[in-house]
Amino acid sequence: MTSSAVRSPAHRAAGAPGHRTLLTSAGLVVLLAVFAIFPLVYSNPLATTYGFDALIFIAAASAWNIFSGYSGYLSLGHAVFFGSGMYTVAIGAQDWHLTGDAVFALLPLAAVVAAAVAVPVGLVALRVRRHTFVVITIAIFFIFQLMAFNFSFTGGTSGIDAPILNWAPGTYNDPFYYLAMVIAAVTLALSWLIRRSRFGLHLRAIRDDEDRARSLGVHPMRVKLGALVVSALITGLVGGLWYYFIGAVHPQSAFDPLFDLQLALMGFFGGLGTVFGPALGALILEPVQQWLTVQFTNDYLSEILLGAVFLLVILFLPRGVIPTLGERITAWRSRARDRSVSETTADGGAAPEAAPPDLTAPGTSAGAPASRTAGRREGTPS
Amino acid sequence: MTAELRTEGISKAFGGVHALDDCSLTVAEGSITGLIGPNGSGKTTLFNIMTGYERPDSGAVYLAGQNITGASAQKVFGLGMGRTFQLTRIFPRLTLLENMLVAAKPSRERGGLLARAGGTVDRRRARELLEFTGIDQYANALAGTLSYGQRKLLELATVLAADPAIVLLDEPAGGVNPSLIQTIAARIRDLNARGTTFLIVEHNMEFVMGLCHQVTVLDYGTVVAAGPPEIISTDPRVLDAYLGAALDDEPSPDGADA
């Protein structure tokens, strides 16, 4: 078994990234247009409510993924940030006597408060690894729910009602819908930027092997806490918007264990750690859940069915829709390519294809021995 | 920045087991130093203490004259000391190129916090190092698909990405086929010729004796001998510590010189 033996086509980059990027961006533009037009076509408030719900969860699941998907630290306590956002807007509107459109001005504050909550939460929970971390996030989640029940400024069990918005019923949902759409789009863009950045690379390195990452100069606490704060910021913002849409906040709706599970389920369903997987999960699962709830007014039945969906996902798509489909397509493509390669020449086919297009770009092509030795010298102590 | 690595009187116990006992050694700048000793003699523990993964109970570690005892692993790396692990460790779900970019120090050409990981300089350098170790044809493959020997090469390449002044290798030839061992040795020599200092833990005596300028022998957590390989390989204390059991067993039936 020689190490330099030519390995299977799985080694090659899947497709041509140039084309793929173009295709992806075109797809996203179309998707955005579809979302933008949706309320105009289906102006029925029930339809726009479905749309709003889906967008809220696209943003929340993608925010969860920025932390949990990229770092591999599964949080089952993101409702802490969602609820903090809800209560921030609720208490702010109540104490500062804000009504109508003015309440929306509290949304940035909801984001900031949730991010601020994430700092102590992260400093405690991120001291431990993996499974223990999951347990700690659940514990912290229940502490927050308990606090919401018992503090006076949260209104206790009776919660806080939102100020009435006197918008026309027919188009009431639309501003909420478009605001959620913008948040979802920005979150996805941010998620994409983070994933390809140095920050995102360090997160994924931590996911793969945290101790090894340390030996290569990665500061795990800094990186993980940074991701948690970004994630909490968006989740809090979304929570604040959700509160005004729903019109009330209670401890059990703000700090809802089902919310935690939903985010994780959407992430797993679409593909943990991929940019668009959790959004896809939200887009599919949230309407399904809403529909189940409407169809089966017995609340438990819909939850049992949702549980069945979860089991099916774990059984058949353990790594999520996007990675599984991606693999299938890559395998199918390389099979097709192998056929065409074997028809022409047996050898030589692998080498040129293995060269990734973005690296044959100007500047990198000059990797000749001369520049290799020249480049290696810089920074070496002498 | 010089790269002399020195330990002074390092002791470390795990429960009642004394992994290291007053261990002092020096790795001269620009050298390839071998660290050998039987299993359980404390080599990996010493590596872990030098690179910030463990704290010694007593004693100190100096890198280029600076006391780095108890510094975190990430800080030690920042000071110019890289390491590999006995059980080869890579990031399996990152591509080879991404593996390389984790360690790359952010170069100045790059923009803000969310700029793409690795500017063109970093990427070019990553490619060169992959080429240098002979695995550049897999640059865009996931590291988890590599064979064991290729992983060893990748691990070495990633450590080199940030241009460390000194590199600690924990069994670079362990479980690797003979032709690849030659490649690894050749790469270490190349790098050393360009100024990188090496400290190498290895059980393959041929590899150590052929490559190292200096060899330090550890037994029961203490340095029992240090010197050039030709002297070390004939030192009776070393033979006793390292091959003791085998040598003792042969003559004992005769009882001649016991």
XYZ file of C-alpha atoms in Angstrom:
640
model
C 0.000 0.000 0.000
C 1.985 2.953 -1.183
C 0.883 6.307 0.083
C 1.069 8.071 -3.226
C -1.144 5.608 -5.019
C -3.814 7.322 -7.060
C -6.964 7.221 -5.031
C -10.594 7.023 -5.947
C -12.444 9.868 -7.679
C -13.981 10.797 -4.339
C -10.800 12.772 -3.911
C -11.698 15.191 -6.615
C -13.508 18.393 -5.963
C -17.196 17.987 -6.690
C -17.949 19.617 -10.007
C -16.546 22.947 -11.009
C -16.876 25.461 -8.161
C -17.144 28.311 -10.647
C -20.313 26.922 -12.191
C -21.648 25.839 -8.868
C -21.283 29.298 -7.375
C -23.093 30.789 -10.342
C -25.857 28.228 -10.075
C -26.216 28.742 -6.345
C -26.417 32.516 -6.616
C -28.968 32.263 -9.412
C -31.008 29.873 -7.294
C -30.846 32.202 -4.324
C -31.986 35.196 -6.349
C -34.950 33.213 -7.616
C -35.754 32.016 -4.101
C -35.577 35.548 -2.734
C -37.886 36.742 -5.513
C -40.324 33.938 -4.711
C -40.354 34.952 -1.054
C -40.775 38.612 -1.970
C -43.733 37.895 -4.249
C -45.364 35.269 -2.018
C -47.570 37.690 0.043
C -48.757 39.337 -3.156
C -49.906 36.038 -4.602
C -51.189 34.466 -1.416
C -52.508 37.485 0.424
C -54.601 35.282 2.719
C -53.413 36.035 6.301
C -53.167 32.337 7.044
C -50.715 31.893 4.173
C -48.610 34.874 5.209
C -48.587 33.577 8.775
C -47.165 30.306 7.486
C -44.611 32.285 5.512
C -43.674 34.438 8.487
C -43.245 31.371 10.706
C -41.027 29.711 8.140
C -38.862 32.832 7.766
C -38.501 33.230 11.530
C -37.304 29.644 11.775
C -35.032 29.980 8.744
C -33.292 32.811 10.581
C -33.303 31.065 13.971
C -32.135 27.679 12.666
C -29.395 29.336 10.602
C -28.306 31.351 13.641
C -28.231 28.168 15.704
C -26.163 26.543 12.978
C -23.581 29.341 13.027
C -22.726 28.241 16.523
C -23.786 24.592 16.884
C -23.374 23.456 13.289
C -19.969 24.978 12.723
C -18.449 24.321 16.152
C -20.096 20.939 16.765
C -21.252 22.102 20.209
C -24.954 21.237 20.148
C -26.949 23.802 22.055
C -30.333 22.749 23.365
C -30.749 26.073 25.114
C -31.151 28.608 22.343
C -34.616 29.425 23.630
C -32.732 31.346 26.328
C -31.760 33.909 23.688
C -35.101 33.762 21.904
C -36.946 34.358 25.175
C -34.540 37.101 26.230
C -35.346 38.885 22.983
C -39.085 38.477 23.563
C -38.943 39.769 27.111
C -36.677 42.672 26.151
C -39.235 44.020 23.697
C -42.116 43.245 26.051
C -40.609 44.947 29.089
C -39.179 47.824 27.051
C -42.535 48.584 25.444
C -44.303 48.318 28.773
C -41.899 50.422 30.842
C -41.220 53.096 28.241
C -44.865 53.196 27.143
C -44.127 52.512 23.506
C -46.965 51.669 21.167
C -47.537 51.066 17.455
C -44.565 51.259 15.101
C -42.292 52.623 17.841
C -42.078 49.141 19.371
C -40.038 47.974 16.379
C -37.276 50.327 17.501
C -36.695 47.916 20.408
C -35.594 45.089 18.106
C -31.900 46.061 18.088
C -32.042 46.193 21.875
C -33.488 42.665 21.921
C -30.498 41.512 19.869
C -28.017 43.269 22.151
C -29.586 41.890 25.342
C -29.577 38.337 23.981
C -25.930 38.734 22.952
C -25.100 40.064 26.418
C -26.869 37.073 27.992
C -24.780 34.773 25.797
C -21.521 35.971 27.331
C -21.977 34.604 30.880
C -23.906 31.600 29.524
C -21.011 30.807 27.190
C -18.324 31.410 29.784
C -19.999 28.803 32.005
C -21.242 26.254 29.463
C -18.237 26.326 27.128
C -15.905 25.149 29.870
C -17.050 21.625 29.152
C -17.005 19.593 25.976
C -19.596 17.938 23.767
C -22.179 15.847 25.617
C -21.695 17.621 28.907
C -22.170 20.904 27.088
C -25.571 19.768 25.820
C -26.675 18.935 29.353
C -25.439 22.274 30.692
C -27.365 24.199 28.012
C -30.548 22.360 28.973
C -29.935 23.195 32.635
C -29.351 26.865 31.841
C -32.499 26.852 29.753
C -34.588 25.674 32.710
C -32.982 28.227 35.003
C -34.158 30.966 32.636
C -37.652 29.541 32.427
C -37.786 29.357 36.201
C -36.624 32.958 36.485
C -39.285 34.096 34.034
C -41.922 32.372 36.161
C -40.751 33.883 39.400
C -39.457 37.397 38.779
C -41.923 40.257 39.031
C -40.556 42.235 36.070
C -41.449 39.376 33.733
C -45.056 39.417 34.855
C -44.695 35.896 36.230
C -47.109 33.288 34.902
C -49.461 35.848 33.387
C -46.684 37.225 31.192
C -46.820 40.531 29.329
C -49.222 41.440 26.544
C -47.968 43.451 23.603
C -49.408 46.840 22.682
C -52.153 46.610 20.075
C -51.175 47.388 16.489
C -54.078 49.018 14.691
C -53.045 47.864 11.237
C -55.589 46.725 8.675
C -56.290 42.991 9.170
C -55.858 42.139 5.484
C -52.257 43.342 5.279
C -51.401 43.102 8.970
C -48.870 40.322 8.446
C -46.990 41.902 5.560
C -44.567 44.202 7.429
C -43.734 41.365 9.810
C -43.259 39.054 6.891
C -40.875 41.364 5.041
C -38.922 42.212 8.169
C -38.489 38.487 8.862
C -37.460 37.991 5.246
C -34.724 40.610 5.526
C -33.475 39.107 8.806
C -33.464 35.616 7.299
C -31.596 36.774 4.191
C -29.006 38.710 6.203
C -28.540 35.736 8.548
C -27.890 33.394 5.638
C -25.449 35.839 4.081
C -23.671 36.189 7.418
C -23.599 32.424 7.865
C -22.025 32.022 4.431
C -19.431 34.718 5.140
C -18.574 33.223 8.528
C -18.214 29.710 7.168
C -15.587 30.692 4.622
C -13.774 33.127 6.914
C -10.832 32.403 9.154
C -13.252 32.578 12.098
C -15.430 29.901 10.519
C -12.450 27.753 9.653
C -11.348 27.856 13.276
C -14.873 26.883 14.369
C -14.859 23.884 12.059
C -11.358 22.942 13.161
C -12.647 22.954 16.756
C -15.533 20.730 15.667
C -13.101 18.210 14.177
C -10.427 18.222 16.899
C -10.308 20.950 19.506
C -6.998 19.915 21.077
C -5.294 19.738 17.730
C -6.670 23.174 16.880
C -5.038 24.559 20.015
C -1.680 23.199 18.914
C -2.087 25.216 15.723
C -2.705 28.494 17.512
C -6.524 28.522 17.648
C -7.997 30.095 20.800
C -11.024 27.837 21.367
C -12.792 29.889 24.032
C -12.526 33.114 22.045
C -13.786 31.486 18.869
C -16.620 29.496 20.447
C -17.819 32.409 22.546
C -17.707 34.697 19.525
C -19.889 32.301 17.564
C -22.327 31.899 20.452
C -22.688 35.672 20.784
C -23.346 36.128 17.060
C -25.834 33.273 17.173
C -27.591 34.689 20.239
C -27.725 38.165 18.692
C -29.782 36.940 15.755
C -31.907 34.617 17.877
C -32.750 37.485 20.238
C -33.648 39.751 17.336
C -35.946 37.108 15.920
C -37.461 36.556 19.370
C -38.258 40.241 19.683
C -40.043 40.260 16.341
C -41.888 37.065 17.172
C -43.164 38.592 20.413
C -44.751 41.569 18.676
C -46.310 39.315 16.068
C -47.758 36.890 18.608
C -48.815 39.736 20.877
C -47.879 38.238 24.224
C -45.099 36.556 26.116
C -45.316 33.876 28.794
C -42.528 31.911 30.481
C -43.511 28.695 28.750
C -43.758 30.265 25.286
C -40.601 32.370 25.609
C -38.507 29.555 27.047
C -40.042 26.655 25.176
C -38.181 23.329 25.114
C -39.878 22.545 21.820
C -38.133 25.559 20.276
C -34.741 24.111 21.223
C -35.635 20.762 19.722
C -37.046 22.332 16.585
C -33.820 24.200 15.835
C -31.779 21.031 16.313
C -34.205 19.012 14.194
C -34.102 21.557 11.369
C -30.318 21.572 11.526
C -30.054 17.788 11.428
C -32.692 17.506 8.743
C -31.075 19.949 6.326
C -27.472 19.242 7.190
C -25.538 20.306 10.247
C -22.779 22.781 9.484
C -23.829 23.465 5.913
C -24.795 27.033 5.051
C -28.262 26.355 3.638
C -29.163 23.038 5.290
C -30.856 24.407 8.426
C -32.761 26.954 6.329
C -34.007 24.152 4.117
C -34.945 22.192 7.227
C -36.908 25.173 8.543
C -38.576 25.784 5.205
C -39.826 22.200 5.056
C -40.426 21.308 8.689
C -42.032 24.496 10.025
C -44.980 24.464 7.576
C -45.301 20.704 8.091
C -45.539 21.236 11.807
C -48.028 24.089 11.435
C -50.095 21.988 9.096
C -50.031 19.007 11.457
C -51.112 21.247 14.315
C -54.040 22.557 12.279
C -55.016 19.121 10.949
C -54.833 17.364 14.267
C -56.194 19.774 16.807
C -55.198 17.254 19.440
C -51.825 18.799 20.166
C -50.124 15.576 21.157
C -50.840 13.779 17.917
C -49.084 16.444 15.877
C -46.090 16.251 18.176
C -46.002 12.479 17.915
C -46.039 12.777 14.130
C -43.243 15.330 14.307
C -41.308 12.866 16.424
C -41.879 10.247 13.728
C -40.444 12.628 11.139
C -37.414 13.096 13.364
C -36.905 9.334 13.608
C -37.210 8.939 9.854
C -34.616 11.644 9.324
C -32.177 9.988 11.752
C -32.770 6.612 10.092
C -32.519 7.585 6.460
C -30.704 10.910 6.358
C -28.448 10.816 9.410
C -26.230 13.544 8.024
C -28.996 15.674 6.578
C -30.553 16.317 3.207
C -27.889 18.579 1.719
C -24.770 16.495 2.545
C -26.515 13.260 1.526
C -27.761 14.686 -1.762
C -24.360 16.288 -2.348
C -22.668 12.923 -1.926
C -25.103 11.179 -4.229
C -24.543 13.813 -6.914
C -20.766 13.667 -6.511
C -20.787 9.871 -6.708
C -23.068 9.930 -9.722
C -20.927 12.532 -11.464
C -17.640 10.754 -10.824
C -19.182 7.509 -12.104
C -20.199 9.316 -15.256
C -16.758 10.854 -15.539
C -15.008 7.535 -14.966
C -16.992 6.070 -17.805
C -15.950 8.864 -20.135
C -12.342 8.728 -18.916
C -12.053 4.974 -19.402
C -13.400 5.393 -22.891
C -10.598 7.773 -23.850
C -7.449 7.062 -21.868
C -6.854 4.887 -18.876
C -4.259 7.088 -17.213
C -3.590 10.803 -16.954
C -7.240 11.614 -16.439
C -7.050 12.053 -12.713
C -4.204 14.502 -12.371
C -5.498 17.564 -14.255
C -8.984 17.214 -12.857
C -7.697 17.099 -9.337
C -6.391 20.644 -9.686
C -9.075 22.879 -8.201
C -10.084 25.735 -10.477
C -9.762 28.496 -7.866
C -6.131 27.586 -7.391
C -5.167 27.613 -11.008
C -6.028 31.292 -10.854
C -3.272 33.863 -11.494
C -0.636 33.978 -8.802
C -0.922 30.394 -7.660
C 0.145 28.846 -10.929
C 3.719 29.911 -10.298
C 4.290 27.168 -7.744
C 7.547 26.229 -9.424
C 10.466 24.901 -7.374
C 12.209 28.272 -7.526
C 9.364 30.170 -5.914
C 8.863 27.319 -3.494
C 12.247 27.744 -1.930
C 12.002 31.513 -2.117
C 8.615 31.527 -0.443
C 9.701 29.184 2.277
C 12.420 31.466 3.480
C 10.282 34.358 4.628
C 9.762 34.464 8.320
C 12.098 31.579 9.051
C 14.476 32.500 11.837
C 18.081 32.673 10.922
C 14.067 34.666 17.450
C 16.260 31.799 18.469
C 14.874 28.365 18.986
C 16.798 26.796 21.800
C 14.451 24.663 23.854
C 15.466 23.789 27.372
C 13.803 22.102 30.332
C 15.028 22.378 33.891
C 14.165 19.818 36.505
C 10.727 18.921 35.192
C 8.748 16.596 37.431
C 5.253 15.367 36.848
C 3.241 12.716 38.620
C -0.122 11.260 37.697
C -1.492 10.000 40.950
C 1.308 7.840 42.322
C 3.023 7.344 38.974
C 6.051 9.542 38.428
C 5.960 10.175 34.696
C 8.847 12.628 34.840
C 11.397 13.017 37.560
C 13.776 15.979 37.543
C 14.086 15.895 33.789
C 16.489 18.408 32.243
C 17.451 18.509 28.616
C 18.479 20.956 25.935
C 17.610 21.043 22.272
C 20.251 23.127 20.538
C 19.082 25.648 17.993
C 19.328 24.341 14.448
C 19.693 20.740 15.546
C 17.684 17.616 14.939
C 17.474 16.090 18.371
C 16.089 12.644 19.015
C 14.270 11.721 22.186
C 14.195 8.014 22.798
C 13.331 5.721 25.653
C 11.183 2.711 26.442
C 7.386 2.924 26.488
C 6.212 4.817 29.545
C 9.500 6.610 30.025
C 7.752 9.985 29.856
C 8.472 11.163 26.323
C 4.942 12.150 25.414
C 4.328 13.677 28.829
C 7.420 15.805 28.309
C 6.067 16.855 24.895
C 2.755 17.764 26.462
C 4.453 19.867 29.121
C 6.684 21.622 26.594
C 3.745 22.498 24.354
C 1.306 23.688 26.995
C -0.994 20.667 27.249
C 0.090 19.790 30.775
C 1.556 21.720 33.665
C 4.625 20.318 35.371
C 4.516 19.764 39.139
C 7.893 21.469 39.293
C 10.584 22.650 36.942
C 10.526 25.038 34.009
C 10.505 25.125 30.217
C 12.476 27.773 28.338
C 12.056 28.604 24.689
C 14.701 30.945 23.336
C 15.513 31.947 26.893
C 11.930 32.814 27.738
C 10.179 30.914 30.495
C 7.074 29.389 28.903
C 6.101 27.033 31.724
C 2.338 26.772 31.964
C 1.629 28.846 28.845
C -1.416 27.656 26.891
C -0.990 25.440 23.840
C -2.135 28.189 21.503
C 0.325 30.651 23.036
C 3.203 28.206 22.704
C 2.365 27.810 19.031
C 2.323 31.579 18.647
C 5.826 31.696 20.125
C 7.088 29.526 17.272
C 6.882 25.957 18.552
C 4.741 23.503 16.604
C 4.008 19.856 17.351
C 2.460 16.711 15.975
C 0.750 13.964 17.938
C 1.576 10.328 18.486
C -1.848 9.341 17.207
C -1.915 11.371 14.033
C -4.405 14.192 14.272
C -5.861 16.044 11.332
C -9.208 17.754 10.726
C -11.031 14.980 8.825
C -13.981 17.056 7.649
C -11.894 19.913 6.295
C -10.155 19.750 2.948
C -6.378 19.477 2.905
C -6.139 23.105 1.923
C -8.411 24.136 4.780
C -6.341 22.023 7.155
C -3.344 24.043 6.069
C -5.087 27.383 6.505
C -6.097 26.733 10.126
C -2.535 27.273 11.234
C -1.614 30.018 8.791
C -1.009 33.253 10.575
C -3.323 35.913 9.177
C -1.360 37.757 6.560
C -1.557 41.507 6.352
C -3.032 41.705 2.870
C -6.397 40.485 4.115
C -9.381 42.627 4.929
C -11.842 42.509 7.796
C -13.007 39.857 10.209
C -15.223 38.140 7.669
C -12.742 38.106 4.814
C -12.201 34.710 3.250
C -9.857 32.453 5.206
C -6.373 32.579 3.771
C -5.346 35.333 1.411
C -3.585 34.500 -1.825
C -0.221 34.458 -0.032
C -1.479 31.946 2.561
C -3.034 29.800 -0.120
C 0.068 29.809 -2.252
C 2.178 28.851 0.722
C -0.305 26.118 1.690
C -0.089 24.713 -1.834
C 3.690 24.833 -1.732
C 3.806 22.924 1.530
C 1.393 20.311 0.197
C 3.629 20.027 -2.834
C 6.675 19.816 -0.579
C 5.133 16.867 1.277
C 3.854 15.346 -1.949
C 0.108 15.380 -1.292
C -0.899 18.488 -3.244
C -2.951 16.491 -5.754
C -5.511 15.974 -2.989
C -5.643 19.638 -1.955
C -9.425 19.862 -2.303
C -10.255 16.427 -0.945
C -11.477 15.958 2.602
C -8.597 15.049 4.872
C -10.601 12.143 6.289
C -10.224 10.313 2.971
C -6.416 10.183 3.224
C -4.486 7.039 4.059
C -2.599 6.834 7.346
C 0.753 7.726 5.842
C -0.727 10.659 3.942
C -2.253 11.899 7.178
C 1.194 11.892 8.746
C 2.431 14.037 5.884
C -0.532 16.381 6.179
C -0.042 16.746 9.906
C 3.570 17.683 9.319
C 2.609 20.117 6.569
C -0.006 21.895 8.712
C 2.456 22.425 11.531
C 4.847 24.017 9.047
C 2.211 26.421 7.730
C 2.978 29.095 10.295
C 6.749 28.766 9.925
C 7.590 27.529 13.407
C 11.169 27.918 14.569
C 11.065 24.550 16.308
C 8.930 21.507 15.606
C 8.253 18.627 17.982
C 7.381 15.395 16.218
C 5.830 12.531 18.160
C 6.642 9.310 16.300
C 6.694 10.657 12.741
C 7.676 7.224 11.386
C 5.282 5.150 13.477
C 3.192 2.792 11.383
C 4.449 4.235 8.117
C 5.794 2.159 5.227
C 9.594 2.187 4.637
C 9.580 4.282 1.476
C 7.454 6.950 3.147
C 9.790 6.932 6.148
C 12.567 7.887 3.749
C 10.419 10.723 2.381
C 9.654 12.022 5.843
C 13.316 11.888 6.853
C 14.315 13.724 3.675
C 11.752 16.463 4.331
C 12.949 16.892 7.886
C 16.525 17.245 6.621
C 15.442 19.818 4.024
C 13.636 21.889 6.607
C 16.493 21.607 9.046
C 18.913 22.803 6.381
C 16.738 25.905 6.105
C 16.950 26.565 9.823
C 14.093 24.692 11.509
C 14.989 22.959 14.753
C 13.503 19.516 15.447
C 12.870 17.418 18.510
C 11.746 13.946 17.527
C 10.324 11.124 19.602
C 10.689 7.880 17.688
C 11.070 4.168 18.302
C 12.541 3.403 14.907
C 16.259 3.354 15.823
C 17.461 3.359 12.240
C 15.421 6.503 11.611
C 16.642 8.261 14.760
C 20.291 7.306 14.418
C 20.373 8.222 10.742
C 18.663 11.572 11.127
C 19.524 13.106 14.478
C 22.553 15.151 15.425
C 21.933 14.603 19.093
C 20.023 11.921 20.942
C 18.643 12.162 24.457
C 17.619 8.991 26.255
C 14.816 9.013 28.781
C 14.166 6.245 31.272
C 11.739 6.374 34.182
C 11.226 10.063 33.519
C 14.881 11.002 33.796
C 17.559 11.703 31.219
C 19.996 8.799 31.409
C 22.210 9.769 28.492
C 22.646 12.454 25.857
C 25.070 12.773 22.998
C 25.717 12.116 19.323
C 23.984 9.007 17.933
C 27.156 6.966 17.357
C 28.057 7.284 21.034
C 24.512 6.798 22.295
C 23.993 3.651 20.267
C 26.872 1.953 22.059
C 26.326 3.444 25.521
C 25.755 0.524 27.919
C 23.280 2.565 30.013
C 21.189 3.113 26.909
C 21.314 -0.493 25.868
C 20.308 -1.425 29.349
C 17.437 1.047 29.484
C 16.229 0.491 25.992
C 17.006 -3.085 25.167
C 17.588 -4.156 28.748
C 15.100 -6.967 28.882
C 16.348 -8.595 25.689
C 20.015 -8.414 26.695
C 19.423 -9.544 30.215
C 17.437 -12.536 29.162
C 20.146 -13.965 26.900
C 23.081 -14.343 29.237
C 21.103 -15.051 32.376
C 20.856 -18.843 31.893
C 24.653 -18.949 31.757
C 24.891 -16.684 34.765
C 28.345 -15.733 33.494
C 28.577 -11.968 33.960
C 25.483 -11.174 35.995
